[in-house]
């Protein structure tokens, strides 16, 4: 017996009996799987073309963005993460050249096994589909996990991720031209900078651009530009 239709009908019946509500505002939600109502999703704060520091991000990080990202990353509510990735890809696609290869920032192997997915890769796949571009998941390798960096200063972050990445087998040393490095969230840019170092140390002719779903802005002294020689300003 095919169980998928039965499960779908059962889920629809439960939604009719006990309508899903938004986890933030408790308004009626269209579907329990996406956790939040359409009005809350529409409240994501879009950013402009670029942040002046070499990063193109779809949205500014606020409490809703963090709630949605945490639901997907840490509570394994993948439909939430998928919707966030789709919404972000739709936001930035018109600013990016079609066909540009996309490289997601890799997770540490133990985190990848624990979660069962890489949120940067999910965003990368959504963006690749819209730009009709290749997704190169093995262009970068994370060689060590490092300690947690949430809540740390710029200097601490830089120290903890320095040397954490190296070029992978999917990166052709002769590759040149534009390449999009994608991540879920950029804060100080330490992770992006180390990925840039790893990529351009093997393929120095690359023009790497950083694209993220969200961009967090800290105190002025803790938010240095990562756009320097070798990292293109969008």
XYZ file of N, CA and C in Angstrom:
702
model
N 0.846 -1.206 0.000
C 0.000 0.000 0.000
C 0.880 1.254 0.000
N 0.508 2.199 -0.819
C 1.236 3.459 -0.880
C 0.812 4.334 0.298
N 1.780 4.650 1.188
C 1.445 5.379 2.412
C 1.449 6.891 2.222
N 2.177 7.386 1.221
C 2.311 8.839 1.077
C 0.970 9.554 0.937
N 0.040 9.096 0.071
C -1.266 9.773 -0.015
C -2.037 9.718 1.294
N -1.931 8.588 2.015
C -2.630 8.478 3.298
C -2.093 9.485 4.299
N -0.769 9.631 4.322
C -0.161 10.593 5.242
C -0.590 12.010 4.886
N -0.623 12.314 3.587
C -1.035 13.654 3.152
C -2.474 13.942 3.549
N -3.364 12.958 3.365
C -4.769 13.152 3.743
C -4.903 13.307 5.255
N -4.140 12.520 6.008
C -4.202 12.610 7.468
C -3.722 13.975 7.945
N -2.641 14.470 7.331
C -2.119 15.787 7.701
C -3.133 16.883 7.394
N -3.781 16.790 6.234
C -4.799 17.784 5.864
C -5.971 17.756 6.833
N -6.361 16.544 7.254
C -7.468 16.427 8.203
C -7.112 17.047 9.546
N -5.887 16.807 10.008
C -5.450 17.390 11.278
C -5.388 18.911 11.182
N -4.909 19.434 10.033
C -4.863 20.887 9.854
C -6.266 21.493 9.855
N -7.257 20.726 9.363
C -8.634 21.230 9.355
C -9.209 21.213 10.763
N -8.923 20.157 11.527
C -9.439 20.058 12.891
C -8.718 21.013 13.833
N -7.408 21.076 13.708
C -6.599 21.953 14.558
C -5.730 22.816 13.654
N -6.262 23.923 13.161
C -5.522 24.755 12.209
C -4.166 25.179 12.774
N -3.112 25.093 11.955
C -1.790 25.510 12.430
C -1.748 27.006 12.688
N -0.996 27.392 13.706
C -0.851 28.807 14.032
C 0.616 29.189 13.930
N 0.844 30.457 13.668
C 2.194 30.980 13.524
C 2.927 30.903 14.861
N 4.176 30.460 14.826
C 4.968 30.335 16.044
C 5.352 31.687 16.629
N 5.193 32.759 15.846
C 5.553 34.086 16.341
C 4.341 34.897 16.776
N 3.347 35.015 15.897
C 2.224 35.919 16.185
C 0.929 35.179 16.513
N 0.936 33.852 16.382
C -0.212 32.989 16.681
C -1.387 33.210 15.733
N -1.142 33.892 14.621
C -2.178 33.990 13.590
C -2.262 32.662 12.844
N -3.314 32.496 12.084
C -3.473 31.269 11.302
C -2.319 31.146 10.302
N -1.683 29.999 10.282
C -0.606 29.732 9.329
C -1.148 28.883 8.198
N -0.597 29.061 7.023
C -1.063 28.298 5.871
C -0.746 26.820 6.016
N 0.402 26.521 6.621
C 0.804 25.124 6.798
C 1.692 25.024 8.021
N 1.493 23.980 8.800
C 2.295 23.800 10.003
C 3.765 23.615 9.669
N 4.050 23.029 8.507
C 5.429 22.697 8.156
C 6.318 23.924 8.035
N 5.752 25.056 7.606
C 6.575 26.247 7.455
C 6.544 27.134 8.692
N 5.868 26.721 9.732
C 5.975 27.255 11.096
C 5.440 28.664 11.278
N 5.614 29.540 10.305
C 5.229 30.936 10.439
C 4.171 31.305 9.402
N 3.388 32.335 9.702
C 2.347 32.771 8.768
C 2.962 33.596 7.634
N 2.185 33.782 6.578
C 2.682 34.531 5.423
C 3.011 35.977 5.780
N 2.259 36.554 6.709
C 2.517 37.944 7.096
C 3.885 38.082 7.759
N 4.245 37.110 8.600
C 5.564 37.154 9.237
C 6.666 36.929 8.206
N 6.440 35.999 7.282
C 7.428 35.785 6.226
C 7.619 37.060 5.409
N 6.528 37.769 5.163
C 6.616 39.002 4.372
C 7.352 40.109 5.119
N 7.548 39.930 6.417
C 8.229 40.935 7.217
C 9.738 40.856 7.184
N 10.299 39.898 6.437
C 11.752 39.859 6.280
C 12.246 41.191 5.729
N 13.336 41.695 6.287
C 13.831 43.027 5.926
C 14.833 42.931 4.777
N 14.431 43.315 3.565
C 15.339 43.196 2.419
C 16.480 44.197 2.495
N 17.623 43.762 2.009
C 18.772 44.652 1.910
C 18.892 45.169 0.487
N 19.724 46.179 0.324
C 19.967 46.724 -0.999
C 20.914 45.854 -1.798
N 21.436 46.418 -2.866
C 22.244 45.640 -3.799
C 23.470 45.034 -3.125
N 24.165 45.780 -2.301
C 25.304 45.222 -1.576
C 25.491 46.036 -0.310
N 26.347 45.519 0.585
C 26.503 46.160 1.889
C 27.711 47.071 1.963
N 28.408 47.273 0.853
C 29.594 48.111 0.862
C 30.836 47.395 1.338
N 30.712 46.122 1.722
C 31.847 45.356 2.223
C 32.058 44.079 1.411
N 31.530 44.046 0.199
C 31.773 42.904 -0.658
C 30.828 41.754 -0.472
N 29.731 41.945 0.241
C 28.771 40.871 0.491
C 27.406 41.280 -0.058
N 26.821 40.413 -0.856
C 25.441 40.597 -1.295
C 24.572 39.696 -0.434
N 23.647 40.278 0.298
C 22.765 39.495 1.163
C 21.318 39.834 0.859
N 20.471 38.829 0.976
C 19.058 39.032 0.687
C 18.374 39.851 1.768
N 18.688 39.538 3.031
C 17.945 40.144 4.132
C 18.872 40.556 5.269
N 18.463 41.619 5.970
C 19.124 41.980 7.214
C 18.698 40.997 8.298
N 19.618 40.688 9.179
C 19.313 39.748 10.248
C 18.541 40.462 11.350
N 17.349 39.953 11.638
C 16.555 40.439 12.755
C 16.018 39.227 13.500
N 15.133 39.451 14.466
C 14.668 38.337 15.296
C 13.912 37.297 14.478
N 13.131 37.731 13.478
C 12.406 36.748 12.680
C 13.354 35.920 11.821
N 14.315 36.581 11.180
C 15.281 35.832 10.367
C 15.977 34.783 11.226
N 16.407 35.169 12.419
C 17.103 34.225 13.294
C 16.185 33.100 13.748
N 14.917 33.411 14.014
C 13.960 32.360 14.389
C 13.802 31.347 13.267
N 13.646 31.849 12.047
C 13.461 30.956 10.903
C 14.710 30.125 10.648
N 15.873 30.765 10.716
C 17.122 30.043 10.475
C 17.367 28.994 11.551
N 17.096 29.359 12.811
C 17.294 28.408 13.906
C 16.337 27.232 13.805
N 15.099 27.494 13.394
C 14.133 26.402 13.238
C 14.623 25.399 12.210
N 15.212 25.909 11.135
C 15.718 25.013 10.103
C 16.999 24.315 10.490
N 17.955 25.066 11.060
C 19.272 24.508 11.343
C 19.288 23.612 12.570
N 18.690 24.073 13.644
C 18.868 23.398 14.926
C 17.683 22.537 15.331
N 16.490 22.886 14.839
C 15.322 22.062 15.167
C 14.915 21.180 13.987
N 15.764 21.216 12.957
C 15.612 20.326 11.798
C 14.242 20.447 11.125
N 13.703 21.644 11.125
C 12.438 21.885 10.424
C 12.783 22.329 9.001
N 13.082 21.337 8.204
C 13.628 21.597 6.874
C 12.698 22.421 5.980
N 11.377 22.244 6.039
C 10.523 23.100 5.201
C 10.706 24.589 5.484
N 11.001 24.940 6.745
C 11.247 26.347 7.076
C 12.516 26.825 6.381
N 13.561 26.003 6.468
C 14.824 26.365 5.831
C 14.674 26.459 4.315
N 13.904 25.542 3.739
C 13.686 25.569 2.294
C 12.969 26.854 1.872
N 11.976 27.258 2.664
C 11.253 28.488 2.297
C 12.162 29.701 2.434
N 12.976 29.737 3.490
C 13.905 30.850 3.661
C 14.889 30.903 2.494
N 15.398 29.751 2.086
C 16.351 29.698 0.973
C 15.704 30.137 -0.334
N 14.478 29.681 -0.586
C 13.778 30.072 -1.810
C 13.520 31.573 -1.843
N 13.083 32.107 -0.701
C 12.771 33.533 -0.624
C 14.026 34.371 -0.836
N 15.140 33.935 -0.231
C 16.399 34.664 -0.383
C 16.912 34.592 -1.814
N 16.826 33.415 -2.434
C 17.297 33.263 -3.813
C 16.490 34.136 -4.764
N 15.191 34.189 -4.529
C 14.326 35.024 -5.365
C 14.692 36.501 -5.208
N 15.101 36.882 -4.004
C 15.444 38.275 -3.730
C 16.708 38.719 -4.483
N 17.722 37.858 -4.564
C 19.019 38.294 -5.093
C 19.269 37.905 -6.549
N 18.436 37.047 -7.121
C 18.770 36.488 -8.435
C 18.942 37.542 -9.523
N 18.166 38.612 -9.473
C 18.236 39.604 -10.553
C 19.535 40.398 -10.527
N 20.280 40.329 -9.430
C 21.529 41.077 -9.315
C 22.750 40.242 -9.699
N 22.544 38.981 -10.032
C 23.671 38.082 -10.263
C 23.708 37.606 -11.708
N 24.904 37.427 -12.256
C 25.014 36.955 -13.641
C 24.608 35.490 -13.762
N 23.835 35.184 -14.754
C 23.366 33.818 -14.956
C 24.528 32.915 -15.345
N 24.448 31.679 -14.877
C 25.453 30.692 -15.235
C 26.719 30.727 -14.406
N 26.836 31.672 -13.470
C 28.048 31.761 -12.653
C 28.123 30.585 -11.681
N 29.234 29.845 -11.665
C 29.353 28.698 -10.756
C 29.161 29.109 -9.296
N 28.541 28.227 -8.531
C 28.199 28.497 -7.136
C 28.880 27.474 -6.233
N 29.526 27.960 -5.179
C 30.212 27.099 -4.212
C 29.648 27.380 -2.823
N 29.023 26.407 -2.170
C 28.534 26.622 -0.806
C 29.653 26.469 0.219
N 29.586 27.247 1.279
C 30.522 27.082 2.391
C 30.237 25.733 3.051
N 31.231 24.858 3.152
C 30.965 23.528 3.708
C 30.866 23.537 5.228
N 30.098 22.596 5.742
C 30.041 22.354 7.175
C 31.171 21.420 7.581
N 31.483 21.413 8.870
C 32.369 20.380 9.396
C 31.687 19.026 9.213
N 32.435 17.974 8.891
C 31.819 16.668 8.637
C 30.910 16.171 9.755
N 31.296 16.403 11.019
C 30.457 15.917 12.114
C 29.131 16.674 12.172
N 29.154 17.975 11.878
C 27.905 18.744 11.852
C 27.023 18.323 10.689
N 27.649 18.046 9.557
C 26.882 17.597 8.390
C 26.169 16.285 8.705
N 26.873 15.368 9.372
C 26.255 14.085 9.734
C 25.142 14.288 10.748
N 25.368 15.161 11.709
C 24.372 15.397 12.759
C 23.093 16.008 12.197
N 23.230 16.998 11.332
C 22.053 17.685 10.788
C 21.443 16.947 9.606
N 22.291 16.288 8.842
C 21.798 15.618 7.648
C 21.714 16.527 6.439
N 22.152 17.764 6.575
C 22.129 18.721 5.468
C 23.077 19.866 5.779
N 23.390 20.631 4.745
C 24.175 21.849 4.873
C 23.297 23.005 4.420
N 22.981 23.919 5.306
C 22.056 25.007 4.980
C 22.596 25.897 3.862
N 23.916 26.081 3.792
C 24.487 26.868 2.696
C 24.275 26.164 1.358
N 24.370 24.834 1.367
C 24.147 24.078 0.128
C 22.686 24.153 -0.313
N 21.762 24.138 0.651
C 20.341 24.275 0.306
C 20.099 25.618 -0.382
N 20.666 26.682 0.179
C 20.549 27.997 -0.456
C 21.219 27.988 -1.827
N 22.388 27.365 -1.905
C 23.105 27.296 -3.170
C 22.319 26.581 -4.251
N 21.624 25.511 -3.878
C 20.829 24.767 -4.866
C 19.660 25.607 -5.376
N 19.024 26.337 -4.472
C 17.929 27.212 -4.899
C 18.438 28.285 -5.862
N 19.581 28.863 -5.524
C 20.142 29.920 -6.361
C 20.621 29.360 -7.701
N 21.236 28.192 -7.675
C 21.728 27.573 -8.906
C 20.583 27.276 -9.870
N 19.459 26.833 -9.326
C 18.307 26.532 -10.178
C 17.790 27.795 -10.856
N 17.787 28.912 -10.125
C 17.273 30.160 -10.684
C 18.242 30.777 -11.690
N 19.536 30.612 -11.447
C 20.541 31.212 -12.326
C 20.995 30.256 -13.421
N 20.430 29.046 -13.426
C 20.856 28.013 -14.376
C 22.373 27.877 -14.334
N 22.877 27.688 -13.116
C 24.318 27.679 -12.871
C 24.744 26.359 -12.239
N 25.992 25.953 -12.442
C 26.488 24.739 -11.788
C 26.738 24.971 -10.303
N 26.430 23.965 -9.500
C 26.718 23.993 -8.068
C 27.889 23.052 -7.821
N 28.989 23.586 -7.303
C 30.199 22.791 -7.084
C 30.354 22.570 -5.581
N 29.858 21.445 -5.090
C 29.831 21.217 -3.645
C 31.175 20.763 -3.098
N 32.088 20.335 -3.967
C 33.382 19.849 -3.487
C 34.532 20.782 -3.860
N 34.224 22.045 -4.151
C 35.288 23.008 -4.437
C 35.993 23.452 -3.164
N 35.306 23.345 -2.039
C 35.873 23.679 -0.734
C 35.697 22.497 0.211
N 36.668 22.321 1.088
C 36.601 21.284 2.117
C 36.890 21.936 3.457
N 36.088 21.586 4.448
C 36.375 22.070 5.798
C 37.245 21.040 6.490
N 38.447 21.424 6.858
C 39.407 20.466 7.405
C 39.353 20.388 8.922
N 38.723 21.351 9.548
C 38.492 21.261 10.991
C 37.251 22.065 11.327
N 36.573 21.593 12.378
C 35.316 22.217 12.748
C 35.480 23.532 13.457
N 36.486 23.601 14.314
C 36.644 24.817 15.088
C 35.612 24.921 16.197
N 35.802 25.864 17.085
C 34.876 26.083 18.186
C 33.706 26.940 17.724
N 32.651 26.931 18.517
C 31.490 27.764 18.190
C 31.922 29.226 18.133
N 31.381 29.958 17.141
C 31.786 31.355 16.976
C 30.656 32.330 17.263
N 29.446 31.838 17.500
C 28.322 32.735 17.776
C 28.607 33.560 19.018
N 28.420 34.871 18.916
C 28.598 35.747 20.058
C 30.033 36.159 20.315
N 30.985 35.727 19.480
C 32.377 36.089 19.686
C 32.719 37.351 18.907
N 33.834 37.968 19.272
C 34.249 39.196 18.599
C 34.860 38.876 17.245
N 35.091 39.928 16.472
C 35.701 39.745 15.158
C 37.053 39.058 15.269
N 37.874 39.504 16.213
C 39.206 38.918 16.360
C 39.122 37.449 16.743
N 38.224 37.125 17.674
C 38.056 35.726 18.074
C 37.555 34.876 16.924
N 36.594 35.392 16.174
C 36.070 34.643 15.030
C 37.173 34.348 14.015
N 37.945 35.380 13.709
C 39.001 35.208 12.713
C 39.982 34.130 13.148
N 40.330 34.121 14.437
C 41.256 33.116 14.936
C 40.692 31.712 14.896
N 39.413 31.588 15.160
C 38.807 30.256 15.229
C 38.572 29.624 13.864
N 38.398 30.437 12.838
C 38.160 29.857 11.508
C 39.393 29.891 10.619
N 40.456 30.551 11.062
C 41.642 30.662 10.210
C 42.209 29.279 9.906
N 42.379 28.990 8.642
C 42.920 27.702 8.235
C 41.930 26.561 8.299
N 40.642 26.873 8.479
C 39.638 25.811 8.603
C 39.222 25.247 7.256
N 39.559 25.939 6.169
C 39.117 25.510 4.842
C 40.308 25.326 3.913
N 40.154 24.409 2.978
C 41.120 24.269 1.889
C 40.350 23.974 0.603
N 41.004 24.208 -0.508
C 40.380 23.907 -1.793
C 40.163 22.404 -1.921
N 39.027 22.037 -2.508
C 38.689 20.635 -2.680
C 38.950 20.148 -4.093
N 38.680 18.874 -4.347
C 38.952 18.293 -5.669
C 38.098 18.879 -6.784
N 37.003 19.530 -6.423
C 36.127 20.086 -7.449
C 36.576 21.424 -8.003
N 37.667 21.981 -7.451
C 38.150 23.282 -7.920
C 39.280 23.084 -8.923
N 39.074 23.549 -10.120
C 40.090 23.492 -11.166
C 41.065 24.653 -10.971
N 42.361 24.377 -10.769
C 43.324 25.470 -10.571
C 43.366 26.453 -11.734
N 42.971 26.000 -12.917
C 42.987 26.884 -14.082
C 41.708 27.703 -14.214
N 40.743 27.485 -13.313
C 39.481 28.214 -13.420
C 39.709 29.703 -13.205
N 39.029 30.490 -14.008
C 39.088 31.940 -13.864
C 37.694 32.511 -14.057
N 37.568 33.804 -13.810
C 36.262 34.437 -13.926
C 35.514 34.425 -12.609
N 34.221 34.719 -12.679
C 33.412 34.880 -11.476
C 33.019 33.546 -10.862
N 32.899 33.568 -9.554
C 32.418 32.425 -8.781
C 31.662 32.971 -7.579
N 30.522 32.385 -7.265
C 29.709 32.836 -6.135
C 29.929 31.917 -4.941
N 30.411 32.478 -3.846
C 30.552 31.758 -2.583
C 29.305 32.037 -1.759
N 28.526 31.012 -1.429
C 27.245 31.239 -0.758
C 27.256 30.674 0.653
N 26.597 31.395 1.549
C 26.464 30.966 2.941
C 25.093 31.389 3.448
N 24.704 30.839 4.582
C 23.405 31.208 5.138
C 23.450 32.576 5.800
N 24.564 32.879 6.463
C 24.638 34.083 7.286
C 26.065 34.608 7.287
N 26.219 35.910 7.094
C 27.522 36.560 7.201
C 27.445 37.581 8.321
N 28.409 37.514 9.229
C 28.480 38.495 10.317
C 29.735 39.346 10.130
N 30.863 38.917 10.694
C 32.095 39.694 10.526
C 32.800 39.406 9.217
N 32.469 38.300 8.572
C 33.115 37.946 7.320
C 34.341 37.078 7.475
N 34.631 36.612 8.687
C 35.824 35.796 8.908
C 35.768 34.483 8.139
N 34.616 33.824 8.160
C 34.478 32.561 7.429
C 34.628 32.792 5.934
N 33.964 33.814 5.412
C 34.064 34.124 3.985
C 35.501 34.423 3.589
N 36.209 35.168 4.430
C 37.589 35.529 4.121
C 38.482 34.299 4.068
N 38.276 33.340 4.971
C 39.108 32.140 4.950
C 38.776 31.262 3.747
N 37.504 31.207 3.381
C 37.124 30.475 2.169
C 37.746 31.123 0.936
N 37.727 32.446 0.889
C 38.343 33.175 -0.219
C 39.823 32.843 -0.317
N 40.504 32.846 0.828
C 41.932 32.514 0.840
C 42.173 31.119 0.276
N 41.338 30.154 0.710
C 41.512 28.776 0.253
C 41.279 28.650 -1.249
N 40.267 29.326 -1.760
C 39.945 29.232 -3.186
C 41.012 29.889 -4.057
N 41.392 31.104 -3.698
C 42.322 31.847 -4.554
C 43.765 31.393 -4.384
N 44.073 30.661 -3.322
C 45.426 30.115 -3.192
C 45.684 29.037 -4.238
N 44.624 28.399 -4.706
C 44.743 27.352 -5.722
C 44.384 27.887 -7.106
N 43.379 28.736 -7.174
C 42.930 29.309 -8.450
C 42.972 30.829 -8.343
N 44.148 31.435 -8.468
C 44.300 32.875 -8.209
C 43.561 33.777 -9.182
N 43.134 33.247 -10.325
C 42.441 34.088 -11.305
C 40.952 34.220 -11.022
N 40.476 33.585 -9.959
C 39.050 33.646 -9.640
C 38.638 35.026 -9.151
N 37.447 35.421 -9.504
C 36.807 36.642 -9.000
C 35.651 36.175 -8.116
N 35.896 36.097 -6.813
C 34.939 35.489 -5.884
C 34.005 36.549 -5.322
N 32.704 36.248 -5.358
C 31.691 37.134 -4.788
C 30.937 36.371 -3.707
N 30.679 37.034 -2.612
C 30.010 36.404 -1.475
C 28.526 36.745 -1.503
N 27.690 35.713 -1.408
C 26.235 35.890 -1.408
C 25.674 35.136 -0.206
N 24.830 35.787 0.574
C 24.289 35.170 1.781
C 22.786 35.403 1.882
N 22.124 34.513 2.617
C 20.707 34.737 2.896
C 20.533 35.916 3.834
N 21.410 36.043 4.829
C 21.273 37.106 5.809
C 22.599 37.761 6.121
N 22.543 39.036 6.489
C 23.736 39.806 6.839
C 23.494 40.461 8.178
N 24.351 40.154 9.146
C 24.249 40.750 10.476
C 25.249 41.885 10.581
N 24.811 42.991 11.139
C 25.679 44.144 11.315
C 25.869 44.384 12.801
N 27.119 44.264 13.252
C 27.425 44.504 14.649
C 27.898 45.924 14.848
N 28.520 46.211 16.011
C 29.095 47.533 16.241
C 30.107 47.871 15.147
N 30.248 49.122 14.883
C 31.088 49.558 13.761
C 32.494 48.982 13.852
N 33.086 48.957 15.063
C 34.449 48.484 15.187
C 34.539 46.966 15.054
N 33.397 46.281 15.036
C 33.406 44.827 14.956
C 32.870 44.341 13.615
N 32.805 45.235 12.644
C 32.280 44.841 11.333
C 33.198 45.347 10.225
N 34.407 44.759 10.133
C 35.369 45.245 9.150
C 34.993 44.814 7.750
N 35.366 45.588 6.752
C 35.104 45.140 5.382
C 35.933 43.921 5.043
N 35.314 42.943 4.378
C 36.081 41.808 3.891
C 36.344 41.960 2.411
N 35.788 43.032 1.816
C 36.063 43.275 0.398
C 37.445 43.902 0.297
N 38.386 43.151 -0.164
C 39.735 43.646 -0.342
C 40.194 43.132 -1.704
N 41.455 43.317 -2.022
C 41.951 42.842 -3.318
C 41.654 41.354 -3.464
N 41.013 40.993 -4.537
C 40.669 39.591 -4.784
C 39.237 39.256 -4.433
N 38.549 40.107 -3.687
C 37.138 39.875 -3.372
C 36.334 40.986 -4.027
N 35.580 40.631 -5.048
C 34.896 41.639 -5.858
C 33.784 42.314 -5.086
N 33.680 43.621 -5.261
C 32.507 44.332 -4.758
C 31.367 44.128 -5.742
N 30.215 43.774 -5.215
C 29.063 43.551 -6.094
C 28.448 44.896 -6.481
